[in-house]
DNA sequence: GAGTTTGAAACT
DNA sequence: CAGTTTCAAACTC
């Protein structure tokens, strides 16, 4: 088999093949003497024997030279990037870097061939060869390629031809030429047709080349029939669920692949696919291509197969694009799949990962509690983003029955909200890129099989994006930075502080917070973290983000500003106040003056006049009368929610009950006690150091991720308030604090569950710092 | 949209 | 650690 040939040989073969392909196409299309000659059995035999094909056209020779100088990657780059370039699918591959790598060879081909179909065909053809060779020889080195291959496979999955070809190729990958011949005809028909016909070969090759891939892919391929016929979202969704294992495999592969290429992925793919699915109607078929199989192929590719892959690739790619993959950076060092796959065993110093995994675990309960690796990178989101994300929530709801999905949907909602908030502005920036992908959390969301088959629910659709963007008030959480002097490399920059790259919507100047400056960003971030390990920690801990806006206004108590504000003039009544901005009440950590935070003053009182919720205010007043601060009230609510299922994390950490819980409730044993104590202490405690003590989230450089104790898991408010006891202090900001067991929490099972929920719901801040 | 206010972040 | 400066968001007009 040609795959077995030496790398150099393979390259040459690829080049020659590429060169040859156009000619072959021509030959096939025109009955010239040459073509006749080629068609002769002898010629075919020779072709099969020799990896080096005779160069038939001079202009092709140029291509060869150019190709010969091109890097392996450029040569081996996924064919679909180019082939689909003019198709609807082209948007999937937004990876600029990748395309750049390819561009030289591609351009050369075009320059020489001057015929798009030919060039594409040659690329595709070349890739067939290159794929196996790459896999065989560089297996493990260029995982990226593997991932690309997986995509390629996706394309093929839906094609009826793919199966046929697959069968052909399974036994004999050698017959490129034989398969090429038919392809030539298709090529003339159109790029898509050409691609569709070509794809099968690649699939086969992939299967052979990579055992792992083969496994994962085969399942997908086997499903192709269903895809072909089904083509509806329901099927795709079911497929997704059914192929979780395969997806996981893919994920692993991708993880490895993605490790070294921050920019490699285009997050847009999954989204694009989803869009297609939404739009998938008869009209799509019309545009698919001249060949019926093309249409099917495209659909299948776009929908099911990719949908399956989507969660993985999407998430990963999304991370790359939007999120500062600081974890990834660290992860790059260890490419072993097990490390990444096993969240619990992650050697990553950053506790956030662990916490995130937990959260995701709950979210992805359907996956058997197996935390998805994808989750890890998704952490680069500022908690505030989540909090603010709720602003966008309503929009989402309007769009669809999105909210219809289960109780644990709330978590998804949260994620989506976040995604929306972060991405709403940038939808158009890069052709076809969907903002959702940009958001790590969004990725997480995507990663979770969406039970809701309704494509309309897909928040990723362009339509939805548009809608969201149209909602002016909704993008409170979606705002981008406007930095002018900080280069978006300081915490002044909201984007940078949130661990995300600046995007088009940003009005920043001289921005360095972009993927292209990843190194700088990482270095800067690391520097800042070294100075303050919690610099990138969420500023506000919210017990629940899934509440509606109205509710969110009420919330606060359950959440607290971690470090506390320092307001002097705003009375914590304006967004200048971080606490207020975060929708949380001030805490003892605040050094504010004249605090009138409507969400709760640092004294633990809620200004009645300013409180939005009258009922709440009344309750607060009652509580105050009873000797309890207003905060406990909210805490009670929170508590009521806590016992909920893990899925409830989603939503419902926020007090949704309008009825005040019985005051007799031993809340104190749990949150209440904590909170109350906090406020009580508050008067006397203005701690400077207290900050660190109450910092909630798992610290970035968590040394003992597994040591989650109640406090670690609890929102700062709870923890901080749990007891004035300073024992809560963390050993170091970066490490989780080891706090003495709180009998209150420990004694209550319900509380435990609540703790868990809280922990899960609390995104740990993204630690960009690579492993220390 | 420009200018002011504000408080966090950064610096000394 | 405290004071000062820088910065960008929030706010006002």
CSV table of N, CA and C in Angstrom, one decimal, chain A residues 399-494:
chain,number,residue,atom,x,y,z
A,399,UNK,N,-36.4,33.3,21.9
A,399,UNK,CA,-36.1,32.7,20.6
A,399,UNK,C,-36.7,31.3,20.5
A,400,UNK,N,-36.7,30.6,21.5
A,400,UNK,CA,-37.2,29.3,21.4
A,400,UNK,C,-37.6,28.7,22.7
A,401,UNK,N,-37.9,27.5,22.5
A,401,UNK,CA,-38.3,26.7,23.7
A,401,UNK,C,-37.1,26.2,24.4
A,402,UNK,N,-36.1,26.8,24.1
A,402,UNK,CA,-34.8,26.5,24.7
A,402,UNK,C,-34.9,26.1,26.1
A,403,UNK,N,-35.8,26.9,26.8
A,403,UNK,CA,-35.9,26.6,28.2
A,403,UNK,C,-36.7,25.4,28.5
A,404,UNK,N,-37.2,24.8,27.5
A,404,UNK,CA,-38.0,23.6,27.7
A,404,UNK,C,-37.3,22.5,28.2
A,405,UNK,N,-36.0,22.4,27.9
A,405,UNK,CA,-35.3,21.3,28.3
A,405,UNK,C,-35.1,21.3,29.8
A,406,UNK,N,-35.3,20.2,30.3
A,406,UNK,CA,-35.2,19.8,31.6
A,406,UNK,C,-34.8,20.8,32.7
A,407,UNK,N,-34.9,20.4,33.8
A,407,UNK,CA,-34.5,21.2,34.9
A,407,UNK,C,-33.0,21.5,34.8
A,408,UNK,N,-32.3,20.5,34.5
A,408,UNK,CA,-30.9,20.8,34.4
A,408,UNK,C,-30.5,21.6,33.2
A,409,UNK,N,-31.6,21.9,32.5
A,409,UNK,CA,-31.4,22.8,31.4
A,409,UNK,C,-30.9,24.1,31.9
A,410,UNK,N,-31.2,24.4,33.1
A,410,UNK,CA,-30.8,25.7,33.6
A,410,UNK,C,-29.3,25.8,33.4
A,411,UNK,N,-28.7,24.7,33.7
A,411,UNK,CA,-27.2,24.8,33.5
A,411,UNK,C,-26.9,25.1,32.1
A,412,UNK,N,-27.5,24.5,31.2
A,412,UNK,CA,-27.2,24.7,29.8
A,412,UNK,C,-27.6,26.2,29.5
A,413,UNK,N,-28.7,26.5,30.0
A,413,UNK,CA,-29.1,27.9,29.8
A,413,UNK,C,-28.0,28.8,30.2
A,414,UNK,N,-27.5,28.5,31.4
A,414,UNK,CA,-26.5,29.4,31.9
A,414,UNK,C,-25.3,29.4,30.9
A,415,UNK,N,-25.0,28.3,30.5
A,415,UNK,CA,-23.8,28.3,29.6
A,415,UNK,C,-24.1,29.0,28.4
A,416,UNK,N,-25.3,28.7,27.8
A,416,UNK,CA,-25.6,29.4,26.6
A,416,UNK,C,-25.7,30.9,26.8
A,417,UNK,N,-26.3,31.2,27.9
A,417,UNK,CA,-26.3,32.6,28.2
A,417,UNK,C,-25.0,33.2,28.1
A,418,UNK,N,-24.1,32.6,28.8
A,418,UNK,CA,-22.8,33.0,28.9
A,418,UNK,C,-22.2,33.2,27.5
A,419,UNK,N,-22.5,32.1,26.7
A,419,UNK,CA,-22.0,32.2,25.4
A,419,UNK,C,-22.5,33.3,24.6
A,420,UNK,N,-23.8,33.5,24.8
A,420,UNK,CA,-24.4,34.6,24.0
A,420,UNK,C,-23.8,35.9,24.5
A,421,UNK,N,-23.7,36.0,25.7
A,421,UNK,CA,-23.2,37.3,26.2
A,421,UNK,C,-21.9,37.6,25.7
A,422,UNK,N,-21.1,36.6,25.7
A,422,UNK,CA,-19.7,36.8,25.3
A,422,UNK,C,-19.6,37.0,23.8
A,423,UNK,N,-20.4,36.3,23.1
A,423,UNK,CA,-20.2,36.2,21.7
A,423,UNK,C,-21.2,37.0,20.9
A,424,UNK,N,-22.1,37.6,21.5
A,424,UNK,CA,-23.2,38.2,20.8
A,424,UNK,C,-22.7,39.2,19.8
A,425,UNK,N,-21.7,39.8,20.2
A,425,UNK,CA,-21.2,40.9,19.3
A,425,UNK,C,-20.4,40.4,18.1
A,426,UNK,N,-19.8,39.3,18.3
A,426,UNK,CA,-18.8,39.0,17.3
A,426,UNK,C,-19.3,38.1,16.2
A,427,UNK,N,-20.5,37.9,16.1
A,427,UNK,CA,-21.0,36.9,15.2
A,427,UNK,C,-20.4,37.0,13.8
A,428,UNK,N,-20.4,38.2,13.4
A,428,UNK,CA,-20.0,38.4,12.0
A,428,UNK,C,-18.5,38.5,11.7
A,429,UNK,N,-17.8,38.6,12.7
A,429,UNK,CA,-16.5,39.0,12.6
A,429,UNK,C,-15.7,38.2,11.6
A,430,UNK,N,-15.7,37.0,11.9
A,430,UNK,CA,-15.0,36.1,10.9
A,430,UNK,C,-16.0,35.3,10.2
A,431,UNK,N,-15.8,35.3,9.0
A,431,UNK,CA,-16.8,34.7,8.1
A,431,UNK,C,-17.3,33.4,8.7
A,432,UNK,N,-18.6,33.4,9.0
A,432,UNK,CA,-19.2,32.2,9.4
A,432,UNK,C,-18.9,31.7,10.8
A,433,UNK,N,-18.0,32.4,11.4
A,433,UNK,CA,-17.7,31.9,12.8
A,433,UNK,C,-18.9,32.2,13.7
A,434,UNK,N,-19.2,31.3,14.4
A,434,UNK,CA,-20.3,31.5,15.3
A,434,UNK,C,-19.7,31.8,16.7
A,435,UNK,N,-20.3,32.7,17.2
A,435,UNK,CA,-19.7,33.2,18.5
A,435,UNK,C,-19.7,32.2,19.5
A,436,UNK,N,-20.7,31.4,19.5
A,436,UNK,CA,-20.9,30.4,20.6
A,436,UNK,C,-19.6,29.6,20.7
A,437,UNK,N,-19.1,29.3,19.7
A,437,UNK,CA,-17.9,28.5,19.7
A,437,UNK,C,-16.8,29.2,20.5
A,438,UNK,N,-16.9,30.4,20.5
A,438,UNK,CA,-15.8,31.2,21.1
A,438,UNK,C,-15.9,31.0,22.6
A,439,UNK,N,-17.0,30.8,23.0
A,439,UNK,CA,-17.1,30.7,24.5
A,439,UNK,C,-16.8,29.4,25.0
A,440,UNK,N,-15.9,29.3,25.9
A,440,UNK,CA,-15.6,28.0,26.5
A,440,UNK,C,-16.8,27.4,27.1
A,441,UNK,N,-17.5,28.1,27.8
A,441,UNK,CA,-18.6,27.5,28.4
A,441,UNK,C,-19.6,27.1,27.4
A,442,UNK,N,-19.7,27.9,26.4
A,442,UNK,CA,-20.5,27.5,25.3
A,442,UNK,C,-20.1,26.1,24.8
A,443,UNK,N,-18.8,26.0,24.7
A,443,UNK,CA,-18.3,24.7,24.3
A,443,UNK,C,-18.8,23.6,25.2
A,444,UNK,N,-18.8,23.9,26.4
A,444,UNK,CA,-19.2,22.9,27.4
A,444,UNK,C,-20.7,22.6,27.1
A,445,UNK,N,-21.4,23.6,26.8
A,445,UNK,CA,-22.8,23.4,26.5
A,445,UNK,C,-22.9,22.5,25.3
A,446,UNK,N,-22.2,22.8,24.3
A,446,UNK,CA,-22.3,22.1,23.1
A,446,UNK,C,-21.9,20.6,23.4
A,447,UNK,N,-21.0,20.5,24.3
A,447,UNK,CA,-20.5,19.2,24.5
A,447,UNK,C,-21.6,18.3,25.1
A,448,UNK,N,-22.4,18.9,25.7
A,448,UNK,CA,-23.5,18.1,26.3
A,448,UNK,C,-24.5,17.8,25.2
A,449,UNK,N,-24.9,16.6,25.1
A,449,UNK,CA,-25.9,16.2,24.1
A,449,UNK,C,-27.1,17.0,24.4
A,450,UNK,N,-27.6,17.6,23.4
A,450,UNK,CA,-28.8,18.4,23.6
A,450,UNK,C,-30.0,17.6,23.4
A,451,UNK,N,-30.7,17.4,24.5
A,451,UNK,CA,-31.9,16.6,24.4
A,451,UNK,C,-32.9,17.2,23.5
A,452,UNK,N,-32.8,18.4,23.3
A,452,UNK,CA,-33.8,19.1,22.5
A,452,UNK,C,-33.5,19.0,21.1
A,453,UNK,N,-34.3,18.2,20.4
A,453,UNK,CA,-34.0,18.0,19.0
A,453,UNK,C,-34.4,19.2,18.1
A,454,UNK,N,-35.1,20.1,18.7
A,454,UNK,CA,-35.6,21.2,17.9
A,454,UNK,C,-34.5,22.1,17.5
A,455,UNK,N,-34.3,22.1,16.3
A,455,UNK,CA,-33.2,22.9,15.7
A,455,UNK,C,-33.4,24.4,16.0
A,456,UNK,N,-34.6,24.8,16.1
A,456,UNK,CA,-34.8,26.2,16.3
A,456,UNK,C,-34.3,26.6,17.7
A,457,UNK,N,-34.2,25.6,18.5
A,457,UNK,CA,-33.7,26.0,19.8
A,457,UNK,C,-32.2,26.3,19.8
A,458,UNK,N,-31.7,25.9,18.8
A,458,UNK,CA,-30.2,26.1,18.8
A,458,UNK,C,-29.9,27.6,18.8
A,459,UNK,N,-29.3,27.9,19.9
A,459,UNK,CA,-28.9,29.3,20.1
A,459,UNK,C,-27.8,29.8,19.1
A,460,UNK,N,-27.3,28.8,18.5
A,460,UNK,CA,-26.2,29.2,17.6
A,460,UNK,C,-26.6,29.7,16.3
A,461,UNK,N,-27.8,29.5,16.0
A,461,UNK,CA,-28.2,29.9,14.6
A,461,UNK,C,-27.9,31.3,14.4
A,462,UNK,N,-27.6,31.7,13.2
A,462,UNK,CA,-27.3,33.1,12.9
A,462,UNK,C,-28.5,33.9,13.2
A,463,UNK,N,-29.7,33.4,13.0
A,463,UNK,CA,-30.9,34.1,13.3
A,463,UNK,C,-30.9,34.5,14.7
A,464,UNK,N,-30.6,33.6,15.5
A,464,UNK,CA,-30.7,33.8,16.9
A,464,UNK,C,-29.6,34.8,17.3
A,465,UNK,N,-28.5,34.7,16.7
A,465,UNK,CA,-27.4,35.6,17.0
A,465,UNK,C,-27.9,37.0,16.7
A,466,UNK,N,-28.5,37.1,15.6
A,466,UNK,CA,-28.9,38.4,15.2
A,466,UNK,C,-29.9,38.9,16.2
A,467,UNK,N,-30.8,38.1,16.5
A,467,UNK,CA,-31.8,38.5,17.5
A,467,UNK,C,-31.1,39.0,18.7
A,468,UNK,N,-30.2,38.2,19.2
A,468,UNK,CA,-29.6,38.6,20.4
A,468,UNK,C,-28.9,39.9,20.3
A,469,UNK,N,-28.3,40.1,19.2
A,469,UNK,CA,-27.5,41.3,19.0
A,469,UNK,C,-28.5,42.5,19.0
A,470,UNK,N,-29.7,42.2,18.5
A,470,UNK,CA,-30.6,43.2,18.3
A,470,UNK,C,-31.2,43.7,19.7
A,471,UNK,N,-31.1,42.8,20.6
A,471,UNK,CA,-31.6,43.3,21.9
A,471,UNK,C,-30.5,44.1,22.6
A,472,UNK,N,-30.8,45.4,22.7
A,472,UNK,CA,-29.9,46.3,23.2
A,472,UNK,C,-29.6,46.0,24.7
A,473,UNK,N,-30.6,45.8,25.4
A,473,UNK,CA,-30.4,45.6,26.8
A,473,UNK,C,-29.8,44.3,27.2
A,474,UNK,N,-29.7,43.5,26.2
A,474,UNK,CA,-29.3,42.1,26.6
A,474,UNK,C,-27.8,42.0,26.6
A,475,UNK,N,-27.2,42.9,26.0
A,475,UNK,CA,-25.8,42.7,26.0
A,475,UNK,C,-25.1,43.4,27.1
A,476,UNK,N,-25.7,43.6,28.1
A,476,UNK,CA,-25.0,44.1,29.3
A,476,UNK,C,-23.9,43.2,29.6
A,477,UNK,N,-24.1,42.0,29.5
A,477,UNK,CA,-23.1,41.1,29.8
A,477,UNK,C,-22.2,40.8,28.7
A,478,UNK,N,-22.6,41.3,27.6
A,478,UNK,CA,-21.9,41.0,26.3
A,478,UNK,C,-20.9,42.1,25.9
A,479,UNK,N,-20.8,43.0,26.7
A,479,UNK,CA,-20.0,44.2,26.2
A,479,UNK,C,-18.6,43.8,26.1
A,480,UNK,N,-18.0,44.5,25.3
A,480,UNK,CA,-16.6,44.2,25.0
A,480,UNK,C,-15.8,45.4,25.5
A,481,UNK,N,-14.6,45.3,25.5
A,481,UNK,CA,-13.7,46.3,26.1
A,481,UNK,C,-13.5,47.5,25.2
A,482,UNK,N,-13.0,48.5,25.7
A,482,UNK,CA,-12.8,49.7,25.0
A,482,UNK,C,-11.4,50.3,25.3
A,483,UNK,N,-10.5,49.4,25.6
A,483,UNK,CA,-9.2,49.8,26.1
A,483,UNK,C,-8.4,50.6,25.1
A,484,UNK,N,-7.8,51.5,25.6
A,484,UNK,CA,-7.0,52.4,24.7
A,484,UNK,C,-5.5,52.3,25.0
A,485,UNK,N,-5.2,52.2,26.3
A,485,UNK,CA,-3.8,52.2,26.7
A,485,UNK,C,-3.3,50.9,27.3
A,486,UNK,N,-4.1,50.2,27.7
A,486,UNK,CA,-3.7,49.0,28.4
A,486,UNK,C,-3.3,47.9,27.4
A,487,UNK,N,-3.6,48.0,26.2
A,487,UNK,CA,-3.4,47.0,25.2
A,487,UNK,C,-4.2,45.8,25.5
A,488,UNK,N,-5.1,45.9,26.3
A,488,UNK,CA,-5.9,44.8,26.7
A,488,UNK,C,-5.1,43.7,27.3
A,489,UNK,N,-4.1,44.1,28.0
A,489,UNK,CA,-3.2,43.1,28.7
A,489,UNK,C,-3.2,43.4,30.1
A,490,UNK,N,-4.1,44.1,30.6
A,490,UNK,CA,-4.2,44.3,32.0
A,490,UNK,C,-5.6,44.1,32.5
A,491,UNK,N,-5.7,44.0,33.7
A,491,UNK,CA,-7.0,43.7,34.3
A,491,UNK,C,-8.0,44.8,34.0
A,492,UNK,N,-7.6,45.9,33.6
A,492,UNK,CA,-8.5,46.9,33.2
A,492,UNK,C,-9.4,46.4,32.1
A,493,UNK,N,-8.8,45.7,31.3
A,493,UNK,CA,-9.5,45.1,30.2
A,493,UNK,C,-10.5,44.1,30.6
A,494,UNK,N,-11.7,44.2,30.3
A,494,UNK,CA,-12.7,43.3,30.8
A,494,UNK,C,-12.5,41.9,30.1
